[in-house]
XYZ file of C-alpha atoms in Angstrom:
754
model
C -60.825 7.886 -41.814
C -64.275 7.252 -43.388
C -63.275 3.714 -44.365
C -62.094 3.101 -40.813
C -65.334 4.385 -39.270
C -67.457 2.324 -41.679
C -65.555 -0.857 -40.925
C -65.771 -0.313 -37.195
C -69.521 0.398 -37.393
C -70.134 -2.906 -39.159
C -68.020 -4.690 -36.591
C -70.031 -3.082 -33.813
C -73.333 -4.231 -35.354
C -72.148 -7.802 -35.937
C -70.446 -8.388 -32.557
C -72.632 -8.594 -29.441
C -69.510 -8.480 -27.283
C -68.728 -4.996 -28.540
C -72.280 -3.798 -27.974
C -71.610 -3.661 -24.226
C -69.165 -0.789 -24.593
C -68.272 1.949 -26.995
C -64.944 1.882 -28.851
C -61.987 3.103 -26.756
C -59.939 6.160 -27.696
C -56.205 6.269 -27.061
C -54.046 9.395 -27.292
C -50.336 8.907 -28.048
C -47.847 11.726 -27.367
C -44.312 11.383 -28.705
C -41.071 12.725 -27.243
C -39.333 15.896 -28.332
C -38.160 17.885 -25.327
C -39.444 21.448 -25.361
C -41.272 20.736 -28.614
C -43.605 18.557 -26.546
C -45.312 21.746 -25.345
C -47.319 21.411 -28.565
C -49.123 18.435 -26.987
C -50.923 20.852 -24.683
C -52.438 22.735 -27.604
C -53.705 19.467 -29.106
C -55.321 18.445 -25.796
C -57.099 21.811 -25.671
C -58.855 21.078 -28.956
C -59.746 17.515 -27.925
C -61.288 18.918 -24.733
C -63.303 21.479 -26.679
C -64.743 18.664 -28.785
C -65.525 16.569 -25.678
C -63.495 13.651 -27.016
C -63.544 10.880 -24.383
C -59.915 9.836 -23.805
C -59.782 6.282 -22.466
C -56.001 5.798 -22.556
C -53.060 8.170 -22.781
C -49.546 6.997 -23.569
C -46.354 9.023 -23.885
C -42.606 9.027 -24.212
C -40.247 11.639 -22.746
C -41.981 15.051 -22.836
C -45.076 13.196 -24.040
C -44.924 11.184 -20.814
C -44.775 14.375 -18.744
C -47.730 16.061 -20.469
C -49.698 12.818 -20.746
C -48.978 11.774 -17.180
C -50.109 15.057 -15.655
C -53.202 15.040 -17.855
C -53.935 11.480 -16.719
C -53.914 12.417 -13.013
C -56.416 15.209 -13.450
C -54.811 18.340 -14.897
C -56.793 20.067 -17.625
C -55.163 21.363 -20.804
C -55.610 24.940 -19.553
C -53.884 24.060 -16.277
C -51.009 22.430 -18.166
C -50.684 25.559 -20.300
C -50.409 27.704 -17.164
C -47.932 25.325 -15.523
C -45.616 25.195 -18.529
C -45.616 28.959 -18.991
C -45.121 29.660 -15.262
C -41.974 27.538 -14.799
C -38.445 28.908 -14.753
C -37.120 26.228 -17.085
C -33.503 27.346 -16.711
C -33.907 26.353 -13.079
C -36.079 23.260 -13.619
C -33.710 21.818 -16.251
C -30.723 22.173 -13.920
C -29.654 21.134 -10.433
C -29.088 24.707 -9.334
C -30.655 26.213 -6.274
C -31.617 29.921 -6.443
C -28.698 31.933 -5.100
C -30.804 33.525 -2.357
C -31.501 30.034 -0.987
C -27.865 28.898 -0.895
C -25.680 28.922 2.193
C -23.309 31.850 2.401
C -20.062 29.859 2.302
C -21.243 27.911 -0.768
C -21.716 31.016 -2.883
C -18.022 31.490 -3.512
C -17.967 28.252 -5.515
C -20.769 29.282 -7.864
C -19.608 32.923 -8.043
C -15.883 32.294 -8.623
C -15.400 28.934 -10.312
C -16.252 28.174 -13.916
C -15.946 24.394 -13.477
C -16.497 22.371 -10.330
C -15.612 18.649 -10.326
C -16.526 16.568 -7.259
C -14.302 13.668 -6.241
C -13.812 11.231 -3.421
C -15.974 8.397 -2.217
C -19.618 8.746 -3.185
C -22.708 7.096 -1.721
C -23.282 3.664 -3.252
C -25.628 2.411 -0.551
C -28.641 2.594 -2.856
C -27.055 0.956 -5.925
C -27.156 -2.689 -6.850
C -24.054 -4.814 -6.303
C -23.215 -4.825 -10.009
C -23.129 -0.999 -10.025
C -20.704 -0.516 -7.147
C -17.077 0.124 -8.085
C -14.773 -2.646 -6.939
C -11.888 -1.788 -4.689
C -8.893 -0.647 -6.656
C -10.840 -0.049 -9.856
C -11.714 3.605 -9.327
C -10.113 6.045 -11.749
C -10.292 9.705 -12.638
C -13.126 8.894 -15.061
C -15.235 7.696 -12.115
C -15.378 11.290 -10.888
C -16.805 12.692 -14.126
C -20.592 13.067 -13.811
C -22.616 10.646 -15.923
C -24.749 13.538 -17.192
C -24.946 17.313 -17.159
C -27.964 17.338 -14.821
C -28.820 14.920 -12.019
C -32.504 15.818 -12.129
C -32.927 17.219 -8.615
C -35.195 20.095 -9.568
C -37.341 18.425 -12.204
C -37.923 15.381 -9.984
C -39.164 17.575 -7.156
C -41.368 19.516 -9.588
C -43.085 16.285 -10.625
C -43.466 15.321 -6.966
C -45.016 18.662 -6.057
C -47.561 18.317 -8.860
C -48.575 14.711 -8.165
C -49.508 14.487 -4.482
C -51.712 11.432 -4.055
C -49.824 9.476 -6.722
C -46.557 8.661 -4.988
C -47.173 5.154 -3.676
C -46.739 2.063 -5.809
C -49.756 2.481 -8.088
C -51.733 0.788 -10.816
C -51.638 3.389 -13.614
C -54.837 1.877 -15.053
C -56.729 3.256 -12.052
C -55.783 6.847 -12.761
C -58.585 9.195 -13.908
C -57.292 8.314 -17.395
C -55.348 5.014 -17.654
C -51.744 5.887 -18.450
C -48.512 4.291 -19.616
C -45.070 5.610 -20.520
C -41.963 4.171 -22.112
C -38.305 4.038 -21.019
C -35.283 1.970 -22.088
C -33.211 -0.274 -19.798
C -29.510 -0.009 -20.632
C -28.668 -3.174 -18.688
C -31.285 -5.398 -20.322
C -31.031 -3.539 -23.667
C -34.814 -3.482 -23.920
C -37.880 -1.266 -23.886
C -39.652 -0.897 -20.540
C -43.328 0.092 -20.413
C -44.635 1.443 -17.108
C -48.221 0.451 -16.312
C -47.636 0.589 -12.563
C -45.109 1.580 -9.917
C -43.964 4.991 -8.725
C -45.496 7.628 -11.004
C -42.704 10.203 -10.555
C -39.955 7.634 -11.159
C -41.736 6.445 -14.298
C -42.031 9.816 -16.042
C -38.565 10.869 -14.831
C -37.119 7.689 -16.391
C -39.024 8.222 -19.635
C -37.394 11.648 -20.162
C -33.831 10.823 -19.004
C -32.092 12.170 -22.128
C -28.666 10.443 -22.262
C -25.847 12.844 -21.498
C -28.207 15.554 -20.285
C -30.226 13.908 -17.472
C -28.817 11.145 -15.284
C -30.379 7.702 -15.784
C -32.938 6.454 -13.245
C -31.905 3.348 -11.348
C -34.757 1.027 -10.395
C -33.757 -2.381 -9.064
C -31.285 -3.838 -11.538
C -32.397 -1.494 -14.309
C -30.645 1.666 -15.501
C -33.339 3.586 -17.367
C -33.011 6.295 -20.019
C -35.328 8.193 -22.363
C -37.835 5.866 -24.032
C -37.342 7.659 -27.336
C -34.219 5.586 -27.881
C -36.439 2.629 -28.910
C -40.061 3.767 -29.029
C -40.570 7.496 -29.351
C -44.115 7.168 -30.687
C -45.669 4.236 -28.732
C -48.860 3.510 -30.671
C -48.341 -0.223 -30.050
C -48.554 0.351 -26.286
C -51.901 2.130 -26.609
C -53.229 -0.698 -28.793
C -52.144 -3.298 -26.245
C -53.986 -1.356 -23.521
C -57.222 -1.685 -25.500
C -57.436 1.425 -27.672
C -59.627 0.953 -30.739
C -58.987 4.448 -32.108
C -55.601 6.191 -31.994
C -55.165 9.963 -31.985
C -51.439 10.570 -32.291
C -49.287 13.690 -32.015
C -46.086 13.584 -34.070
C -43.369 16.229 -33.609
C -41.016 16.905 -36.494
C -40.490 15.195 -39.823
C -38.541 12.037 -40.462
C -37.239 13.429 -43.754
C -35.440 16.753 -43.578
C -33.568 18.317 -46.460
C -30.959 20.051 -44.327
C -31.237 19.108 -40.644
C -29.647 21.642 -38.289
C -27.584 20.087 -35.496
C -26.634 22.982 -33.268
C -27.210 21.671 -29.727
C -27.138 18.519 -27.622
C -30.907 18.340 -28.123
C -30.566 18.365 -31.921
C -27.880 15.698 -31.714
C -30.059 13.497 -29.535
C -32.972 13.848 -31.969
C -30.805 12.685 -34.868
C -29.491 9.713 -32.864
C -33.069 8.753 -31.946
C -34.082 8.646 -35.574
C -31.381 6.044 -36.246
C -33.345 3.638 -34.048
C -36.929 4.675 -34.714
C -37.100 3.257 -38.238
C -38.148 -0.175 -36.974
C -41.300 1.003 -35.181
C -41.975 4.504 -36.405
C -43.384 3.810 -39.910
C -45.717 1.098 -38.590
C -46.876 3.380 -35.747
C -47.663 6.176 -38.195
C -49.617 3.778 -40.405
C -51.555 2.525 -37.376
C -52.674 6.045 -36.350
C -56.272 6.953 -37.129
C -56.008 10.729 -36.638
C -52.446 11.996 -37.001
C -51.739 15.536 -35.773
C -48.349 17.041 -36.679
C -47.749 20.504 -35.157
C -45.122 22.681 -36.778
C -41.879 22.587 -34.781
C -39.612 24.078 -37.437
C -36.983 26.340 -35.921
C -37.276 24.830 -32.438
C -34.940 22.417 -30.686
C -35.278 19.941 -27.841
C -34.044 22.648 -25.464
C -36.169 25.595 -26.676
C -37.551 26.211 -23.190
C -37.662 30.000 -23.429
C -41.046 31.638 -22.828
C -41.565 32.824 -26.408
C -40.806 29.411 -27.917
C -43.070 27.537 -25.501
C -45.960 29.899 -26.202
C -45.517 29.442 -29.943
C -45.279 25.650 -29.651
C -48.495 25.401 -27.620
C -50.261 27.604 -30.168
C -48.852 25.502 -33.032
C -50.255 22.363 -31.411
C -53.671 23.948 -31.164
C -53.520 25.132 -34.791
C -52.489 21.669 -36.044
C -55.373 20.035 -34.149
C -57.862 22.516 -35.624
C -56.675 21.525 -39.090
C -58.021 18.047 -38.228
C -61.346 19.424 -36.999
C -63.390 17.619 -39.669
C -61.958 14.220 -38.736
C -62.272 14.942 -35.009
C -65.919 16.004 -35.397
C -66.721 12.920 -37.487
C -65.142 10.673 -34.894
C -67.072 12.387 -32.079
C -70.387 11.922 -33.930
C -69.587 8.270 -34.514
C -68.678 7.744 -30.851
C -71.937 9.361 -29.786
C -73.930 7.051 -32.075
C -71.991 4.081 -30.791
C -72.783 5.102 -27.220
C -76.510 4.792 -27.937
C -76.053 1.134 -28.909
C -74.878 0.107 -25.401
C -76.875 -2.726 -23.821
C -77.583 -1.807 -20.191
C -75.608 0.371 -17.765
C -71.912 -0.291 -17.289
C -70.339 0.239 -13.871
C -67.277 2.452 -14.318
C -64.053 1.109 -12.800
C -62.910 2.570 -9.486
C -60.427 5.404 -10.050
C -58.019 7.364 -7.897
C -59.036 10.918 -7.143
C -57.480 13.899 -8.907
C -53.955 14.841 -7.804
C -53.458 17.546 -5.178
C -51.640 20.586 -6.549
C -49.057 21.345 -3.902
C -47.904 24.348 -5.909
C -51.067 26.137 -4.774
C -52.600 23.993 -1.972
C -51.426 23.055 1.522
C -51.558 19.634 3.162
C -51.157 18.037 6.589
C -48.281 15.682 7.370
C -48.797 12.303 8.941
C -45.508 10.569 9.646
C -42.098 11.972 8.655
C -39.367 9.473 7.750
C -36.031 9.595 5.946
C -33.654 7.405 3.944
C -29.924 7.816 3.391
C -29.132 9.487 6.746
C -28.028 8.127 10.070
C -30.391 8.870 12.942
C -27.749 11.207 14.395
C -27.336 13.195 11.177
C -31.095 13.348 10.651
C -31.640 14.700 14.151
C -29.046 17.416 13.550
C -30.185 18.328 10.033
C -33.911 18.383 10.812
C -33.640 19.979 14.253
C -35.192 23.305 13.224
C -37.249 22.088 10.297
C -41.022 22.772 10.235
C -41.490 19.340 8.627
C -42.981 17.657 11.707
C -45.804 15.108 12.067
C -49.122 16.931 12.213
C -47.785 20.137 10.624
C -49.768 21.951 7.969
C -47.397 22.890 5.149
C -47.504 24.551 1.746
C -45.577 23.559 -1.327
C -43.386 26.627 -0.889
C -42.397 25.570 2.627
C -41.557 22.068 1.482
C -39.505 23.384 -1.460
C -37.579 25.749 0.809
C -36.726 22.962 3.249
C -35.640 20.548 0.514
C -33.516 23.334 -0.982
C -31.965 23.978 2.429
C -31.012 20.315 2.828
C -29.704 20.057 -0.737
C -27.748 23.265 -0.422
C -25.565 21.851 2.323
C -23.705 20.352 -0.685
C -23.387 17.118 1.301
C -25.904 15.345 -0.925
C -26.052 14.473 -4.597
C -29.829 14.774 -4.407
C -32.584 15.382 -1.866
C -36.008 14.244 -3.009
C -39.260 13.465 -1.256
C -42.484 11.530 -1.582
C -45.878 12.239 -0.059
C -47.465 8.844 0.324
C -51.161 8.139 0.648
C -54.270 9.091 -1.298
C -55.796 11.597 1.117
C -54.858 14.068 3.842
C -52.742 13.628 5.980
C -49.886 12.444 3.759
C -46.820 10.599 5.014
C -43.617 12.439 4.092
C -40.565 10.400 3.120
C -37.312 12.333 2.574
C -34.639 10.637 0.480
C -31.034 11.768 0.851
C -28.412 10.484 -1.573
C -24.917 11.252 -0.351
C -22.586 13.044 -2.725
C -18.835 13.258 -3.036
C -17.390 15.254 -0.164
C -14.411 16.824 -1.973
C -14.108 19.004 -5.038
C -11.781 20.625 -7.557
C -12.674 24.033 -8.964
C -11.170 26.034 -11.836
C -11.846 29.656 -12.721
C -10.514 31.746 -15.623
C -10.514 35.512 -16.072
C -9.141 37.932 -18.672
C -9.010 41.699 -18.268
C -6.976 44.708 -19.273
C -5.316 44.994 -15.833
C -3.793 41.551 -15.312
C -4.383 40.119 -18.816
C -5.035 36.530 -17.667
C -5.761 34.934 -14.301
C -6.423 31.312 -13.378
C -7.960 30.247 -10.078
C -7.574 26.653 -8.893
C -9.141 25.394 -5.685
C -9.198 21.991 -3.976
C -11.438 21.264 -1.017
C -11.073 18.046 0.982
C -14.174 16.950 2.875
C -15.523 20.439 2.182
C -19.095 19.225 1.647
C -19.367 17.288 4.891
C -22.158 18.391 7.225
C -19.647 18.871 10.038
C -16.147 17.854 11.097
C -12.697 18.628 9.688
C -12.255 20.315 6.312
C -9.177 21.395 4.373
C -8.975 23.729 1.382
C -6.179 24.970 -0.853
C -6.564 27.655 -3.517
C -4.118 29.399 -5.815
C -4.489 32.343 -8.172
C -1.991 32.275 -11.010
C -1.579 35.778 -12.376
C 0.700 38.808 -12.384
C -0.244 39.188 -8.723
C 0.031 35.638 -7.401
C -2.026 34.517 -4.418
C -2.382 31.245 -2.522
C -4.281 30.175 0.583
C -4.381 27.092 2.798
C -7.153 26.739 5.377
C -8.186 24.125 7.907
C -11.589 24.361 9.553
C -13.643 22.325 11.964
C -17.418 22.700 11.697
C -19.275 21.993 14.913
C -22.818 20.642 15.013
C -23.923 24.100 16.012
C -23.844 27.003 13.553
C -20.190 27.757 14.329
C -16.839 26.652 13.008
C -13.210 27.243 13.946
C -10.786 27.952 11.152
C -7.115 28.692 10.835
C -5.159 29.419 7.714
C -2.163 30.764 5.901
C -2.221 32.944 2.794
C 0.453 34.342 0.505
C 0.344 37.259 -1.903
C 3.046 38.546 -4.233
C 1.995 41.939 -5.518
C 3.333 44.883 -7.419
C 1.094 47.902 -7.122
C 1.353 51.355 -8.687
C 0.057 54.003 -6.305
C -0.689 57.434 -7.754
C -0.720 60.611 -5.680
C -1.268 64.079 -7.158
C -0.074 62.860 -10.544
C 3.108 61.257 -9.157
C 3.617 57.506 -9.189
C 5.010 55.221 -6.509
C 5.630 51.555 -7.167
C 5.505 49.144 -4.229
C 6.578 45.551 -4.797
C 6.097 43.180 -1.851
C 5.323 39.667 -0.610
C 2.694 39.224 2.091
C 2.411 36.272 4.496
C -0.751 36.152 6.622
C -1.716 33.790 9.449
C -5.321 33.815 10.640
C -7.355 32.113 13.370
C -11.055 32.784 13.810
C -14.477 31.555 14.810
C -17.192 32.018 12.232
C -20.711 31.034 11.302
C -21.406 28.020 9.095
C -24.550 26.835 7.293
C -26.116 30.295 7.546
C -28.107 31.365 4.506
C -27.770 35.150 4.332
C -25.104 36.148 6.856
C -21.504 35.394 7.763
C -19.820 36.512 10.979
C -16.080 36.196 11.666
C -14.223 36.986 14.908
C -10.512 36.373 15.165
C -6.917 37.476 14.970
C -4.370 37.899 12.207
C -0.619 38.247 11.832
C 0.683 39.905 8.642
C 4.354 39.779 7.659
C 5.541 41.814 4.654
C 8.740 41.477 2.698
C 9.269 44.650 0.635
C 11.214 44.132 -2.548
C 11.139 47.805 -3.527
C 9.422 51.129 -3.035
C 10.165 53.486 -5.898
C 8.568 56.905 -5.639
C 8.654 60.018 -7.790
C 7.593 61.980 -4.724
C 9.773 62.550 -1.678
C 6.963 61.261 0.548
C 3.351 60.245 0.399
C 1.333 62.597 2.611
C -0.435 61.198 5.685
C 1.247 57.794 5.600
C 4.547 56.430 6.924
C 6.794 54.927 4.211
C 9.252 53.325 6.668
C 9.795 49.841 5.171
C 11.161 48.470 8.449
C 7.587 48.301 9.716
C 6.812 44.909 8.240
C 4.867 42.980 10.955
C 1.325 43.681 12.124
C -0.803 41.831 14.665
C -4.514 42.601 14.649
C -7.886 41.516 15.972
C -10.839 41.708 13.632
C -14.598 41.382 13.418
C -16.515 41.068 10.159
C -20.217 40.909 9.354
C -21.587 40.107 5.890
C -25.155 40.025 4.624
C -26.226 39.088 1.094
C -29.762 38.734 -0.291
C -29.077 39.388 -3.974
C -30.598 36.959 -6.452
C -27.414 36.980 -8.569
C -23.821 38.042 -8.023
C -23.089 39.711 -11.357
C -26.445 40.782 -12.809
C -28.797 41.035 -9.818
C -32.382 42.066 -10.425
C -33.271 42.478 -6.756
C -31.736 42.275 -3.281
C -29.087 43.965 -1.153
C -25.698 43.124 0.314
C -23.577 44.531 3.146
C -19.980 43.882 4.178
C -18.601 45.575 7.275
C -15.347 44.947 9.152
C -13.271 46.447 11.966
C -9.543 45.762 12.473
C -7.552 46.847 15.519
C -3.753 46.808 15.013
C -1.535 46.304 18.063
C 1.155 48.442 16.515
C 3.208 48.888 19.662
C 4.109 45.203 19.961
C 6.712 45.402 17.190
C 8.198 48.814 17.932
C 7.599 52.224 19.418
C 4.436 52.969 17.431
C 0.877 53.909 18.219
C -1.954 51.427 17.787
C -4.416 52.229 15.034
C -7.792 50.938 13.847
C -9.586 50.679 10.510
C -13.285 50.346 9.756
C -14.611 49.458 6.313
C -18.151 49.111 4.985
C -19.716 48.283 1.650
C -23.434 48.393 0.910
C -25.335 47.959 -2.337
C -28.981 47.547 -3.238
C -30.843 46.896 -6.465
C -33.805 49.127 -7.288
C -35.827 47.484 -10.091
C -37.735 49.751 -12.461
C -39.685 47.311 -14.592
C -38.575 44.023 -16.104
C -35.555 45.381 -17.991
C -34.320 48.442 -16.145
C -32.573 48.398 -12.780
C -30.648 50.914 -10.691
C -27.846 49.682 -8.410
C -26.805 52.024 -5.620
C -23.488 51.320 -3.866
C -21.899 53.024 -0.849
C -18.337 52.444 0.369
C -16.332 53.921 3.228
C -12.996 53.180 4.842
C -11.893 55.124 7.885
C -8.479 54.969 9.570
C -8.266 56.049 13.213
C -4.835 56.811 14.609
C -1.587 58.389 13.442
C 1.606 57.138 11.874
C -0.226 54.608 9.726
C 2.119 52.711 7.365
C 1.632 53.016 3.624
C 0.753 49.327 3.320
C -2.517 50.107 5.200
C -3.334 53.347 3.374
C -6.688 54.115 1.797
C -6.363 52.979 -1.820
C -9.005 53.572 -4.494
C -9.162 52.618 -8.178
C -8.951 49.655 -10.488
C -11.646 47.233 -11.579
C -11.783 44.744 -8.676
C -11.896 45.151 -4.913
C -8.823 43.848 -3.080
C -6.832 42.963 -6.199
C -3.525 44.461 -5.015
C -4.222 45.190 -1.354
C -7.025 43.898 0.860
C -8.349 47.397 1.511
C -8.444 48.464 -2.165
C -11.828 49.944 -3.196
C -12.583 49.992 -6.941
C -13.609 53.232 -8.655
C -15.183 53.532 -12.084
C -13.275 56.649 -13.161
C -9.686 55.403 -13.408
C -7.687 52.212 -13.730
C -4.617 52.905 -11.587
C -4.900 52.828 -7.807
C -4.575 56.193 -6.045
C -3.819 56.954 -2.415
C -6.287 59.054 -0.417
C -6.593 60.471 3.081
C -7.758 58.753 6.283
C -11.485 58.989 5.594
C -12.555 57.843 2.138
C -16.203 57.645 1.017
C -17.634 56.669 -2.375
C -21.189 56.618 -3.747
C -21.891 54.889 -7.074
C -25.084 54.655 -9.093
C -25.354 52.185 -11.970
C -28.214 52.258 -14.452
C -28.448 48.892 -16.228
C -30.822 48.066 -19.073
C -31.440 44.581 -20.459
C -31.629 44.927 -24.244
C -31.879 41.167 -25.018
C -31.615 37.948 -23.058
C -28.221 38.098 -21.295
C -27.260 41.364 -23.063
C -27.026 44.612 -21.084
C -25.967 48.207 -21.535
C -25.131 50.383 -18.548
C -24.211 53.887 -17.503
C -22.610 54.711 -14.154
C -21.681 57.704 -12.100
C -19.519 57.845 -8.966
C -18.840 60.544 -6.354
C -16.029 60.344 -3.830
C -14.634 62.492 -0.990
C -11.633 61.999 1.236
C -10.378 64.025 4.200
C -8.146 63.860 7.234
C -10.685 64.967 9.826
C -14.096 66.658 10.000
C -12.562 70.134 9.894
C -10.970 69.432 6.515
C -13.925 67.576 4.985
C -14.478 70.077 2.196
C -10.899 71.271 1.698
C -10.394 69.061 -1.344
C -12.605 68.865 -4.404
C -14.679 65.697 -4.781
C -13.607 63.005 -7.217
C -16.215 62.306 -9.885
C -16.186 59.385 -12.306
C -18.420 58.187 -15.139
C -18.567 55.213 -17.488
C -20.593 53.736 -20.345
C -20.499 50.068 -21.229
C -21.928 46.804 -22.478
C -22.073 43.390 -20.750
C -22.990 39.900 -21.834
C -23.773 37.160 -19.333
C -21.947 34.253 -20.970
C -21.606 30.690 -19.676
C -17.936 31.317 -18.847
C -18.732 34.484 -16.914
C -19.585 38.105 -17.661
C -18.087 39.727 -20.734
C -17.861 43.469 -20.164
C -16.406 46.421 -22.043
C -16.624 50.059 -20.990
C -15.037 53.479 -21.330
C -14.560 55.731 -18.301
C -13.457 59.208 -17.256
C -12.827 61.127 -14.029
C -12.156 64.726 -13.088
C -9.246 63.487 -10.954
C -7.148 62.146 -13.829
C -8.941 64.099 -16.594
C -8.356 61.149 -18.903
C -10.537 58.712 -20.812
C -9.762 55.048 -20.309
C -11.132 51.666 -21.339
C -11.618 48.397 -19.477
C -12.446 44.959 -20.893
C -12.995 41.796 -18.869
C -14.222 38.239 -19.344
C -14.899 35.744 -16.566
C -15.865 35.650 -12.927
C -14.254 38.017 -10.427
C -11.639 36.593 -8.065
């Protein structure tokens, strides 16, 4: 370092051309995924020392940190931004469950794998990228990457208002450049201008994880594939002094390859040998934060905090060199000859995550005028509107959550208020195949397969077919037509083959039957929190056997000739939980009424059933939560057939019969009287990330009428258990007991509930 400063001082004294300006400082930030959080700590120390940064260049995560710093964010602001993000959300294409449309939730709550298929939208691709007729295959339906980049793209957009036109990056508050790789041209691409968000998104497009960015005839991926530490770019921009941040070591005794991020790092190092050693040698102050034990995907809060702190610590180890350089720059500054007019720069970016802006024009791409008018009819995104970042995010999420689009992104063009909003819709595949798997101690193994044709269309005809392959087989076929209002008409057929053991006072009855159901209804569509259904249903049962240890089951009619039931129904559902299986806040309600025209198929009285379910989450700190659930099913009328009896027990609602209500105290289903009420309280504690322990208590009463409400003792159940939120669904194991059976039982399950 001293030799370098001495040589540059002599050069400054001998060259009049250099006397007109001080030497330029360039900061180079390499890629490394989550490890790039260490860059923020380094920038903190450079700020403290008042180091003038004239150029900043980055690759991948270095492009993100460097780019945001270049448009006006301080190191402290970057620290806050990184620590405030939900990176599980940002690094995915998921929309928070509470923002999804009601009918879409079944796909994320039931299916482990969801594969879209059908014709996609190729209107925005170059001719060479469009599939030729007859060449499409099954492989064309496999996504090119795990994540399309919807959420991270919109995060960059929200943080860079004022920098979303075609720009000269040299006019930013700090001149900036970033590096990507073009797969078509097989070459390095350096962005000095263009769309800022596209540039940094392309620079961090990790192959296999993030989809490539298509610009013109280029297909761009992470710049680390060819130039992960772009010192040469900073030199070409005019940097006389290079401060570089290197993440990780080229030589590792025993490299751990445990994730896709680790694998990508090792592949990168196969290609970095050509430039990396020269770049290291050409760095004047090299800062190497410790990243041992962290991977490219270590985006958890604890890891990010440690990485930022490690970057700061590594920079402080270079304090002597940094101070010497600052003194030398100050002395060089005094040798200037006359004032120098600074170049004209863009103003600092607007932070839409905390500020509001006014809209000028509102335009869209990728939609017909008719579809745009329908989709945007109730949107607050109107010319002249004053909006916050939260409002814009909610609207973009609403559009994206229709599932009709592969991505919905936006740009806010202009350099000052009002900004012109451009919405970009990229059509997705309209059909999908879903697969779900579940194991438990009741049915052992279950597989759910679902196919939806045109299911993601905004409106029009849709067809779906699903089948559950298990001990109790189920299948359903449904056609629906979604109107341009919030209503749809649907009609369907479903089949169930079930064998259910029904316990009563310690005696067992086994009922084996096939059920054929035909339904027609009007219902809501594209509603976020509610679903309303009004319609009619015809049920036809074919009883294979009814074996009973008791002469009769009290209250209910066991006449197997009663095998057809016509009913009218109304159902209202409300759901504001943040998650289906491990909610931390929110409530849900499901209420239905069915009226059975029993006299149509014989000399029988009509009867009616009403069923409600309500649950709410009561948080008690960050780890503890109480979940209160209330259930009731009431039958009004006499001579009700056994097939419509009140049934309680088992692990899942509706597994054997639609009206079945689960109960934590016993595994078998038991028959109860006409009015059945249950209250359950779960206490759940999060011991580690995705690991939970829980304790539950349940209280139930059943009676025939108000006069006999307290004639029978209440049923009480309790359980203790452990759950793990795995990527293939919840893993749960518990032991339970009830005063009704006076037995201890165990239940184990893995997978989503269906």
